[in-house]
Short mmCIF file of C-alpha atoms and ligand atoms in Angstrom, two decimals:
data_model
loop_
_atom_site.label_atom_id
_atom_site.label_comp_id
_atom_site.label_asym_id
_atom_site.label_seq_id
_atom_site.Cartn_x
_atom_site.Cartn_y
_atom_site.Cartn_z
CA UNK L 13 21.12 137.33 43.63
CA UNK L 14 24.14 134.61 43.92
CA UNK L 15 23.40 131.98 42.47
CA UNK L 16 22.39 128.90 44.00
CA UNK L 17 23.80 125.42 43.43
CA UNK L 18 21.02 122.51 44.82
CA UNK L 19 23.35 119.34 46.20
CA UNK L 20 22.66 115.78 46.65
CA UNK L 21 23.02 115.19 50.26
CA UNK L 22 25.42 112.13 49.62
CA UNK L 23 27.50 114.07 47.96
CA UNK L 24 28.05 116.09 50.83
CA UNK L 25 28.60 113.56 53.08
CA UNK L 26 25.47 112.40 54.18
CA UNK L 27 24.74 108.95 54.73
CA UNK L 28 21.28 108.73 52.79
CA UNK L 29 22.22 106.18 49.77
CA UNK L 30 20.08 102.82 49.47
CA UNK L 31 22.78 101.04 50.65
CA UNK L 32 23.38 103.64 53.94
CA UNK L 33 26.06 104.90 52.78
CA UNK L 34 27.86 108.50 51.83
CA UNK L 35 29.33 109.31 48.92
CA UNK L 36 31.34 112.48 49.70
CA UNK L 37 33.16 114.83 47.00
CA UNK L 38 36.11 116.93 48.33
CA UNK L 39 37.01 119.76 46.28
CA UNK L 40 37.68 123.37 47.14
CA UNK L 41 34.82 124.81 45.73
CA UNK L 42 32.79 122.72 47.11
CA UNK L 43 34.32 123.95 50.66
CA UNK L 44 34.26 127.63 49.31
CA UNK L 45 30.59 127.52 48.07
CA UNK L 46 29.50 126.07 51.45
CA UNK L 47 31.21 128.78 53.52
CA UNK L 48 29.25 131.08 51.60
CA UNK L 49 25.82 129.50 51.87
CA UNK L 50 25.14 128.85 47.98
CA UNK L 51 24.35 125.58 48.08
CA UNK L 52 21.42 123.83 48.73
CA UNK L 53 21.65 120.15 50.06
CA UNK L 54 18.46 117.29 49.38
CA UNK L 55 18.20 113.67 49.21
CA UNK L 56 15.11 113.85 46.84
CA UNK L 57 14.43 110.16 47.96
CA UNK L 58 14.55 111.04 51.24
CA UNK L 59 12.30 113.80 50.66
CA UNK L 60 9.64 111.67 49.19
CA UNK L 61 9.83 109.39 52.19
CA UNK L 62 12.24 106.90 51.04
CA UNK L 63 14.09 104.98 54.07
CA UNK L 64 17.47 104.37 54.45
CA UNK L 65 18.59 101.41 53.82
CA UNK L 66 16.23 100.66 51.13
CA UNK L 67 16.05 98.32 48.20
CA UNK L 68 18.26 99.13 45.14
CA UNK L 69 15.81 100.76 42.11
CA UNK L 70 16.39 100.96 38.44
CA UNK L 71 14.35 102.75 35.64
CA UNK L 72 12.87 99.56 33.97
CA UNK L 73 14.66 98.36 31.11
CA UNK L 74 14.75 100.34 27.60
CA UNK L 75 12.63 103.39 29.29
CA UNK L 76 13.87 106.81 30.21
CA UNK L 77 13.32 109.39 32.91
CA UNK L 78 11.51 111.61 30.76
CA UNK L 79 9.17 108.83 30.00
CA UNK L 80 8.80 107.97 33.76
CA UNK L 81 7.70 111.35 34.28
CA UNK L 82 5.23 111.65 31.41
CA UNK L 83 3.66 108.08 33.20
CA UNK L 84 4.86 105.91 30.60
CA UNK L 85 7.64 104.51 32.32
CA UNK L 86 7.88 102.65 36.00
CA UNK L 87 10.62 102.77 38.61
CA UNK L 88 11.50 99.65 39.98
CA UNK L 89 13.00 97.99 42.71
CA UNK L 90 15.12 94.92 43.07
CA UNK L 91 12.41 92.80 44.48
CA UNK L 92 9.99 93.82 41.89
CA UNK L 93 8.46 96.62 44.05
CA UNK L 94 6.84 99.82 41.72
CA UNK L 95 8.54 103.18 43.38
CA UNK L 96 7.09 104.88 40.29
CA UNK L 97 5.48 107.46 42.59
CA UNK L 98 8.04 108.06 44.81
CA UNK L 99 10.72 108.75 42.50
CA UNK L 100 8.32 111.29 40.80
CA UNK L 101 7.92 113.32 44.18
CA UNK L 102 11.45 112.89 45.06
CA UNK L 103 11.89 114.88 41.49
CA UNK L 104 8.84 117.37 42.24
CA UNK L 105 10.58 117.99 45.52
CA UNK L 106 13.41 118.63 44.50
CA UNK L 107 12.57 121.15 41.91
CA UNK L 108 10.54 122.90 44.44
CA UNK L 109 13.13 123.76 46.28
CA UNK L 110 15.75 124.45 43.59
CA UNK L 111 12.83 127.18 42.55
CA UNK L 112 12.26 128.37 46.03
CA UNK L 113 15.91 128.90 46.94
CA UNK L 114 17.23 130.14 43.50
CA UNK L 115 19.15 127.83 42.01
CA UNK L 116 20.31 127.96 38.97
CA UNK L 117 22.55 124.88 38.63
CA UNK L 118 22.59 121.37 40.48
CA UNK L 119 25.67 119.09 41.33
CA UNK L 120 24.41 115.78 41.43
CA UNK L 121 25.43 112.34 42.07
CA UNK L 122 26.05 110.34 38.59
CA UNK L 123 24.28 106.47 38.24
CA UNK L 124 21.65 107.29 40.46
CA UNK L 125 17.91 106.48 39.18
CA UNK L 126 17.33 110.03 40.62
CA UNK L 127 20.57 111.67 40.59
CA UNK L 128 22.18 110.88 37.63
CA UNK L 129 23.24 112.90 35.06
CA UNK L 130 24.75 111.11 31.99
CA UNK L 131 24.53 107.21 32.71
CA UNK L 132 22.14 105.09 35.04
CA UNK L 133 22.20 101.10 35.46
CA UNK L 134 19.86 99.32 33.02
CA UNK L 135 17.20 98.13 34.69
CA UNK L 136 18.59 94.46 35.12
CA UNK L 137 19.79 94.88 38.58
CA UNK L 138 23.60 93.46 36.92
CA UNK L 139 25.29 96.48 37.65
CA UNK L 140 25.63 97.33 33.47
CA UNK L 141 25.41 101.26 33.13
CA UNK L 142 23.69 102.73 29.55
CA UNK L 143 23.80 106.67 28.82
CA UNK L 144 20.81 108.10 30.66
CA UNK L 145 19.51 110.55 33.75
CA UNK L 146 17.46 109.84 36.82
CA UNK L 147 14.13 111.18 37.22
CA UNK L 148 14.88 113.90 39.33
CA UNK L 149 17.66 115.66 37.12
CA UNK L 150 15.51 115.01 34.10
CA UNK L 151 12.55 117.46 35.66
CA UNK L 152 15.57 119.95 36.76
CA UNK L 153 16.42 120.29 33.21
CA UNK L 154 13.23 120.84 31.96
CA UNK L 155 13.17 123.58 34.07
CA UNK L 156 16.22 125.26 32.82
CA UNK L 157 18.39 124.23 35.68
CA UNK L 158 21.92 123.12 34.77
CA UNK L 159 22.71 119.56 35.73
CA UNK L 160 26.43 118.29 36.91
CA UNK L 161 27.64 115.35 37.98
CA UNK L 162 30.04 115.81 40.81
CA UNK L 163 32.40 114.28 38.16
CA UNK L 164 31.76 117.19 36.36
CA UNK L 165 33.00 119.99 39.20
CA UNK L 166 35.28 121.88 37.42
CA UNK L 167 33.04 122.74 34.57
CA UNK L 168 30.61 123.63 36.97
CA UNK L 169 32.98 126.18 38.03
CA UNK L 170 33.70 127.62 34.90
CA UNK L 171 29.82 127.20 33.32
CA UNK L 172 28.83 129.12 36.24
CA UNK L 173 31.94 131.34 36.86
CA UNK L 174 31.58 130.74 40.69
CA UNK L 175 35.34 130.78 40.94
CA UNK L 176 36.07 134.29 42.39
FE1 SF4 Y 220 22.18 110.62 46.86
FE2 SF4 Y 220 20.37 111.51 45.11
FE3 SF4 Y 220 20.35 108.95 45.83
FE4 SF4 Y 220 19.63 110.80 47.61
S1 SF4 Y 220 18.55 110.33 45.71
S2 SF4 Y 220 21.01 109.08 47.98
S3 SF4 Y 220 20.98 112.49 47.08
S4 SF4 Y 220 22.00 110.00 44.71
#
């Protein structure tokens, strides 16, 4: 089977961020791999019943995603709010579906407290970034799905020799 490449749905345009916005990526492949129905487009906020707009969240500060999802760990928003729950379904959701469909990779939006892929914003709501995933791409990996950022497109490409 081809393999399958799950998408956040800002990334492709989508308007589903907190802040209602997109955040599109335009690159070939990306164009190519649509046309040929391999990839596989979720907000996993969305999917867990987040709204749009909604508050900003941030893994609380000095805690990880893995420890969110092993319940040591809370997901905050800017007001104080726990999203802890959410943020874990948005993951299980997502997985779900990247098992259900096939996919073997994911292109993901980088910073996000879900998304990301290599940094995410400290927990302090100032906008400072730290090395670190979101809780969704954390549960993707531990599921031996290969994580991008959409940064990261062209060695998507070449990891998963999707280029002919
Ligand atoms: Fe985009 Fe992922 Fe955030 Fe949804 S959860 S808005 S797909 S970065």
């Amino acid at each position: 089977m081809t393999a399958k490449i799950l998408v956040s749905a800002c990334l492709m345009g989508h308007a589903v961020r907190y802040d209602g916005q997109a955040k599109p990526l335009v690159h070939p492949a990306l164009d190519r791999w649509c046309a040929e129905g391999r990839l596989v487009t979720i907000c996993p906020e969305m999917s867990a019943g987040m709204p749009v707009p909604r508050l900003p969240a941030e893994i609380e500060p000095g805690k990880t995603a893995d420890e969110v999802l092993s319940s040591g760990a809370r997901v905050l928003e800017s007001n104080g709010g726990d999203v802890t729950a959410a943020f874990r379904q948005a993951a299980e959701n997502a997985l779900a579906l990247a098992l259900e469909t096939g996919c073997a990779y994911a292109l993901l939006i980088d910073g996000s407290p879900s998304c990301g892929s290599s940094f995410v914003y400290d927990g302090s709501f100032s906008g400072d970034r730290q090395p670190g995933e979101g809780v969704t791409a954390a549960l993707l990996r531990k599921n031996g799905i290969q994580v991008f950022s959409g940064r990261d497109i062209d060695a998507l490409v070449e990891v998963a020799g999707l280029a002919a």
